[in-house]
CSV table of N, CA and C in Angstrom, one decimal:
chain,number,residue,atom,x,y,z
A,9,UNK,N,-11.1,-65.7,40.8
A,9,UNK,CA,-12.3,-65.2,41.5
A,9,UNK,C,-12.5,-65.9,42.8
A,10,UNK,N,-12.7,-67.2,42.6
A,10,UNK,CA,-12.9,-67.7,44.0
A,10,UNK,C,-11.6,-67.7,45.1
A,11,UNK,N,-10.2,-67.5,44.4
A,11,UNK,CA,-9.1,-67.2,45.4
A,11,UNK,C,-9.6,-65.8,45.9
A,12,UNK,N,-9.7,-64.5,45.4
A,12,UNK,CA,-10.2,-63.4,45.9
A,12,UNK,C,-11.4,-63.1,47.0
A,13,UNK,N,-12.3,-64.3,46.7
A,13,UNK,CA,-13.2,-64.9,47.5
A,13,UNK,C,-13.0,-65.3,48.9
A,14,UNK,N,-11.8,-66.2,49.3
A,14,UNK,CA,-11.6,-67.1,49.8
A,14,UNK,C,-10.6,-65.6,50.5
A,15,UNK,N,-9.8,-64.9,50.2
A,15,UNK,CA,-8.7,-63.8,50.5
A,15,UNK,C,-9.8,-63.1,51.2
A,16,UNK,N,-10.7,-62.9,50.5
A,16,UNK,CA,-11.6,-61.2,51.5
A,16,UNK,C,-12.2,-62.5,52.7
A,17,UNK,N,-12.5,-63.5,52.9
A,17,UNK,CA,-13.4,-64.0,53.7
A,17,UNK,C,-12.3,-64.5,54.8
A,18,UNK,N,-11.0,-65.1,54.3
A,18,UNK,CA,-9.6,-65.0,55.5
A,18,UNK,C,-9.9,-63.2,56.0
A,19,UNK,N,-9.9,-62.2,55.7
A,19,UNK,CA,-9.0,-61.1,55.8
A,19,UNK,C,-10.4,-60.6,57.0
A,20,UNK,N,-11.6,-61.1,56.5
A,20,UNK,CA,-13.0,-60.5,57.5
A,20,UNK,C,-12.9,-61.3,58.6
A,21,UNK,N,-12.7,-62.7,58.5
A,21,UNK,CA,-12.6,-63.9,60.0
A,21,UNK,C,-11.8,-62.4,60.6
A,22,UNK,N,-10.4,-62.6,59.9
A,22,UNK,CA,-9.7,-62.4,61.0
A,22,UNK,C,-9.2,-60.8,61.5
A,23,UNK,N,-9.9,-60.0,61.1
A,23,UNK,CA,-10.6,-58.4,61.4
A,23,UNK,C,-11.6,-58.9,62.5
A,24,UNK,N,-12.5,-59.4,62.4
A,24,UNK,CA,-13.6,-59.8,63.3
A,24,UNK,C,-12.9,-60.4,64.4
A,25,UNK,N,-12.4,-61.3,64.5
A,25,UNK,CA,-11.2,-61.7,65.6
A,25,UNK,C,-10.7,-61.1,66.3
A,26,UNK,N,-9.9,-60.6,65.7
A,26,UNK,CA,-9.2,-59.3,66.7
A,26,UNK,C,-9.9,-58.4,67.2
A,27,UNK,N,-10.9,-58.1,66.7
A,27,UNK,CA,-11.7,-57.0,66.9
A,27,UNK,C,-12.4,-57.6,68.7
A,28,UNK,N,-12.9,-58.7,68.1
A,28,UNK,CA,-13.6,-59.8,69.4
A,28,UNK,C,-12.7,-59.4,71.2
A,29,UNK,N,-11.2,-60.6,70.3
A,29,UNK,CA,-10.7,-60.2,71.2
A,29,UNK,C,-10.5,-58.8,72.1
A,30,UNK,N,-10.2,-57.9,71.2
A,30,UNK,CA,-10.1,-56.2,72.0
A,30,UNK,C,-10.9,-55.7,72.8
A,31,UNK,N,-12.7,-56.5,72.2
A,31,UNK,CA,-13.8,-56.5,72.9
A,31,UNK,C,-13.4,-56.9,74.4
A,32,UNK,N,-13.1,-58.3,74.4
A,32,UNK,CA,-13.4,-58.9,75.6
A,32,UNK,C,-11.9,-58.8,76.3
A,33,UNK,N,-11.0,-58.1,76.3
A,33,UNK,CA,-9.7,-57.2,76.8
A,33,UNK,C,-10.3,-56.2,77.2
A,34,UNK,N,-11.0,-55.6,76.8
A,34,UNK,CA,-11.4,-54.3,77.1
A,34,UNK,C,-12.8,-54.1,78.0
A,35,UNK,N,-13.3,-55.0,77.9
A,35,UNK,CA,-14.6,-56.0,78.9
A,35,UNK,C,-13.8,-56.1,80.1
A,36,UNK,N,-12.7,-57.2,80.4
A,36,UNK,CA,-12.3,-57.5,81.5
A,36,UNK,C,-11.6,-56.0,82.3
A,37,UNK,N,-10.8,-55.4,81.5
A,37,UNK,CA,-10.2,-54.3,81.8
A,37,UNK,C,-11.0,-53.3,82.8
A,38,UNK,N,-12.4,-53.4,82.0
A,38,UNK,CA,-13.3,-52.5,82.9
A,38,UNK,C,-14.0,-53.3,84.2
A,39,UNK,N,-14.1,-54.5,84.2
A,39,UNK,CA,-14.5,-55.2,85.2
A,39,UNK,C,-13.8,-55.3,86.4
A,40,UNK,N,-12.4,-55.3,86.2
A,40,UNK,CA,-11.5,-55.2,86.8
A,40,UNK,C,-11.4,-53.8,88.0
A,41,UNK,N,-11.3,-52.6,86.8
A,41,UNK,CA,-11.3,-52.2,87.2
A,41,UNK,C,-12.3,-51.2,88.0
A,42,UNK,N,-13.6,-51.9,88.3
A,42,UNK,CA,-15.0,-51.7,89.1
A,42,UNK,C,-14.8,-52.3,90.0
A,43,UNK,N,-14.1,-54.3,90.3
A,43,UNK,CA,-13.7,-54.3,91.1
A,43,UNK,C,-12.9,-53.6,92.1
A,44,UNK,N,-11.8,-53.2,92.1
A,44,UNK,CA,-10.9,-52.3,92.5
A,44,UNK,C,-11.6,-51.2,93.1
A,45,UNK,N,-12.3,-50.1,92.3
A,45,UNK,CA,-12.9,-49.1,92.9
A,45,UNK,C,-13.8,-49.7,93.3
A,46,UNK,N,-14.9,-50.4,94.0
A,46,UNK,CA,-15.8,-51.0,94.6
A,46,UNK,C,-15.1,-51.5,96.0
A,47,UNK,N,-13.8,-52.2,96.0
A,47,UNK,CA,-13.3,-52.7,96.9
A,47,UNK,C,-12.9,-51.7,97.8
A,48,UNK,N,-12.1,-50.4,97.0
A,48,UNK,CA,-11.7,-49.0,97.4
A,48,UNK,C,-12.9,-48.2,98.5
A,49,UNK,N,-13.7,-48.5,97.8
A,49,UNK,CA,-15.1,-47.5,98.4
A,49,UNK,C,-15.6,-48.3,99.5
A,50,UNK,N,-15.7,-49.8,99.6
A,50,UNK,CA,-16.2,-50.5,100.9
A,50,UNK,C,-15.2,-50.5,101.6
A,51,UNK,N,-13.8,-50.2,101.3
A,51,UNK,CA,-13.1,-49.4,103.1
A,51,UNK,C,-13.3,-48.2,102.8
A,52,UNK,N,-13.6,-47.3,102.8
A,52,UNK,CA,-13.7,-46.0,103.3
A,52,UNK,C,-15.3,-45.7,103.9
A,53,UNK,N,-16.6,-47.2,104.1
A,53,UNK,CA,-17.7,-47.2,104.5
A,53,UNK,C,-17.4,-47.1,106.1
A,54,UNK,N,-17.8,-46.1,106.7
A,54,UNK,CA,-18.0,-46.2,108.2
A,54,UNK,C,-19.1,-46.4,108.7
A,55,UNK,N,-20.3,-46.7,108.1
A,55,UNK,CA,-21.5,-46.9,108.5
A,55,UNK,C,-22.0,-46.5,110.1
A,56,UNK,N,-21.8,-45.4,110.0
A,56,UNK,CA,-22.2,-43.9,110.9
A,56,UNK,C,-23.4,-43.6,109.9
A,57,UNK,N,-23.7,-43.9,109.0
A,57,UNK,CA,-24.6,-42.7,108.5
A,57,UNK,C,-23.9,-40.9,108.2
A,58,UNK,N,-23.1,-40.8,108.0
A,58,UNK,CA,-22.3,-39.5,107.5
A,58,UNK,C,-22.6,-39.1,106.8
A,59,UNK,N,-22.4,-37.8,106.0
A,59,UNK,CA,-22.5,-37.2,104.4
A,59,UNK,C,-21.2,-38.1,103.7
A,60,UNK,N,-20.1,-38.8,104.5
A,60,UNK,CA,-19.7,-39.3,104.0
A,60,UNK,C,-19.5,-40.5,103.3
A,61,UNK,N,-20.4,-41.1,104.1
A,61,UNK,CA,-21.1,-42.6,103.8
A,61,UNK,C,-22.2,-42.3,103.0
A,62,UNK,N,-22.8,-41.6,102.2
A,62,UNK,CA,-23.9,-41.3,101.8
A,62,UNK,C,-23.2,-41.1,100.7
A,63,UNK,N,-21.9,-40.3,100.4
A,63,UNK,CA,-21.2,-40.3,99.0
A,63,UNK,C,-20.6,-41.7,98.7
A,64,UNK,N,-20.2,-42.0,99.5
A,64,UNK,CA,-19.4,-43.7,99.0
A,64,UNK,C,-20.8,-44.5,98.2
A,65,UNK,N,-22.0,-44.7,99.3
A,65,UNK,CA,-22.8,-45.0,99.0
A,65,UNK,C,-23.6,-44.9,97.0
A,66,UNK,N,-23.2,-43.5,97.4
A,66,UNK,CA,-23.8,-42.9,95.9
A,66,UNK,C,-22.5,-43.9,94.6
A,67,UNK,N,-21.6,-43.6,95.2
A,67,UNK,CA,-20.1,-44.1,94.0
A,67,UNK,C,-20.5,-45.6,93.9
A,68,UNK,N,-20.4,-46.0,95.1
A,68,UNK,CA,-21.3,-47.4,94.9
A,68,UNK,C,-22.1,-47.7,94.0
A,69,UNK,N,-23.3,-47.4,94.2
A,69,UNK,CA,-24.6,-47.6,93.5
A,69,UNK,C,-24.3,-47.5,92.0
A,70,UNK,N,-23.2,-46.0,91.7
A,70,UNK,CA,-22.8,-45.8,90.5
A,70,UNK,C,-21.8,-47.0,89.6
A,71,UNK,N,-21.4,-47.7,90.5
A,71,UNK,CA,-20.3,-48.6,90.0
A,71,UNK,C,-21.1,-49.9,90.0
A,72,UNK,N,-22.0,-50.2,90.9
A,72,UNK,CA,-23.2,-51.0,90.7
A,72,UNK,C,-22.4,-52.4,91.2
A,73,UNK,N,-22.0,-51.9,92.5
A,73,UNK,CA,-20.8,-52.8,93.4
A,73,UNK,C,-21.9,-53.9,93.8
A,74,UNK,N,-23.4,-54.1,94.2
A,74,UNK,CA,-24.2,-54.8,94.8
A,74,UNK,C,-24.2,-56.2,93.8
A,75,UNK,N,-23.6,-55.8,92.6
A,75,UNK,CA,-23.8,-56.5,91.7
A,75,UNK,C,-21.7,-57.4,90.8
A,76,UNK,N,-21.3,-56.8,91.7
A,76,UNK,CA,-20.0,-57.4,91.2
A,76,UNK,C,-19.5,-58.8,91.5
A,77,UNK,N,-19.8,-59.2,92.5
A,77,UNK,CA,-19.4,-60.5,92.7
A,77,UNK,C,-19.6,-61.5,92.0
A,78,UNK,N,-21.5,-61.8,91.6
A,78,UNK,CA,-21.8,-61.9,90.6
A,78,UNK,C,-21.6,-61.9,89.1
A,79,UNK,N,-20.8,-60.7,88.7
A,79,UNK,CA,-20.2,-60.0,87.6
A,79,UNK,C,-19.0,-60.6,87.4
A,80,UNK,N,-18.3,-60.8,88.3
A,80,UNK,CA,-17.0,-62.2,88.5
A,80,UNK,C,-17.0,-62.9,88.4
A,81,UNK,N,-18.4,-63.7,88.8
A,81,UNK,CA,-18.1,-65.4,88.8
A,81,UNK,C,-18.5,-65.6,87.6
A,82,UNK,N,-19.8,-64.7,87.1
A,82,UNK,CA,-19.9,-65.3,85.8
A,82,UNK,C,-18.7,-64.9,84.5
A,83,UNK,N,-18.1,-64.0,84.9
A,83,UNK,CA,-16.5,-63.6,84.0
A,83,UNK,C,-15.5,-64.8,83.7
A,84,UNK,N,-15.4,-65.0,85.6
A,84,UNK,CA,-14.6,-66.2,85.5
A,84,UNK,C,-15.1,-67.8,84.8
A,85,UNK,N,-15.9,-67.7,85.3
A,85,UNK,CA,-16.8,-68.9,84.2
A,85,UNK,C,-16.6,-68.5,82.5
A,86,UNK,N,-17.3,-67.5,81.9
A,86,UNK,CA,-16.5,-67.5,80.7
A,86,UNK,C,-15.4,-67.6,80.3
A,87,UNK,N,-14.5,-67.2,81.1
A,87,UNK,CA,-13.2,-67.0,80.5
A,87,UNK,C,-12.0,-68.5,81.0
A,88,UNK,N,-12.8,-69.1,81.8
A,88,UNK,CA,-12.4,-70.6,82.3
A,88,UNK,C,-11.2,-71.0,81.5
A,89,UNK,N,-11.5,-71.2,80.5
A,89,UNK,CA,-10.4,-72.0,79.4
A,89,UNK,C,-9.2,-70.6,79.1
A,90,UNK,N,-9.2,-69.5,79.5
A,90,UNK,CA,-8.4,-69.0,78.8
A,90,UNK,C,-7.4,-68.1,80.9
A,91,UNK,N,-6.3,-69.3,81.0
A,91,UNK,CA,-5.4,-68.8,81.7
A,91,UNK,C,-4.9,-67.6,82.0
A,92,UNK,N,-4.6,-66.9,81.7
A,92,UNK,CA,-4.0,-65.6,81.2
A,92,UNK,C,-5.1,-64.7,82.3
A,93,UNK,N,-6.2,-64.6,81.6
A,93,UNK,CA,-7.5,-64.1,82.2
A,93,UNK,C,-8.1,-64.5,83.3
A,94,UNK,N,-8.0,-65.7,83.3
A,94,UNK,CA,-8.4,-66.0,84.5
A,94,UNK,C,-7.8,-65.6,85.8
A,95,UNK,N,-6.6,-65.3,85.5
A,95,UNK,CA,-5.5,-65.8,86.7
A,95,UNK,C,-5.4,-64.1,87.0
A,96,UNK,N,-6.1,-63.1,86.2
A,96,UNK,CA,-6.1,-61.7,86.4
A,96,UNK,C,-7.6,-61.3,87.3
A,97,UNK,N,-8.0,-62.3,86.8
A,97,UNK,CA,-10.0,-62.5,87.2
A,97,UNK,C,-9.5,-62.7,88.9
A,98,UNK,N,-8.8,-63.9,89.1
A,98,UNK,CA,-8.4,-64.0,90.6
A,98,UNK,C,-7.7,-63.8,91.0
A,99,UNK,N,-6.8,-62.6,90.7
A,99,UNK,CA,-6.4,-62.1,91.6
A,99,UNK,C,-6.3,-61.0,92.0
A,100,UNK,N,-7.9,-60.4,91.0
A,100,UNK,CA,-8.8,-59.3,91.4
A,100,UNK,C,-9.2,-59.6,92.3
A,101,UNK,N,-10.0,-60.7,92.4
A,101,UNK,CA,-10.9,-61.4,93.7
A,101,UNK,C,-10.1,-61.8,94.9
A,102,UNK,N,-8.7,-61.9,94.3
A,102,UNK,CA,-8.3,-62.0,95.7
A,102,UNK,C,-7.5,-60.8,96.7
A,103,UNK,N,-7.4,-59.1,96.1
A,103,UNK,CA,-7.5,-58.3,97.0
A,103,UNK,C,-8.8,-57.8,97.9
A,104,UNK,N,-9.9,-58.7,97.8
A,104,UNK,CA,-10.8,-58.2,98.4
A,104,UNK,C,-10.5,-57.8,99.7
């Protein structure tokens, strides 16, 4: 009984684990790629005031680009210890 015990509570750690990690794969994945479209949309800003700068503007706001830099550093800071990610974290930041 207590081996079965000790079996389901190995088998839940590490469901939960994997599961974690997929989370925060799939966290960066998206952050990433708001960078990118955010970076995308601040060249195509002509700041004329256009109907076309009024849509960027809008895709902007929607991607909530005023707020990504931010959204980076603190990414990068979590993910500090883990290489891999990090080195994807910067060198998102570094097509700016």
């Amino acid at each position: 009984m207590k081996l079965f015990i000790l079996l389901l509570l190995s088998l839940l750690t590490s469901t939960c684990s994997s599961s974690s990690s997929e989370t925060n794969k799939n966290e960066i994945k998206l952050l990433i790629e708001r960078v990118e479209a955010c970076n995308h949309f601040a060249g195509e800003f002509n700041g004329d005031n256009s109907d076309r700068d009024k849509e960027v503007n809008a895709e902007m706001d929607k991607l909530k680009c005023g707020d990504i830099d931010k959204e980076l550093s603190a990414a990068k800071e979590k993910y500090k210890n883990y290489p891999d990610v990090l080195n994807q974290l910067n060198q998102t930041s570094a097509q700016d």
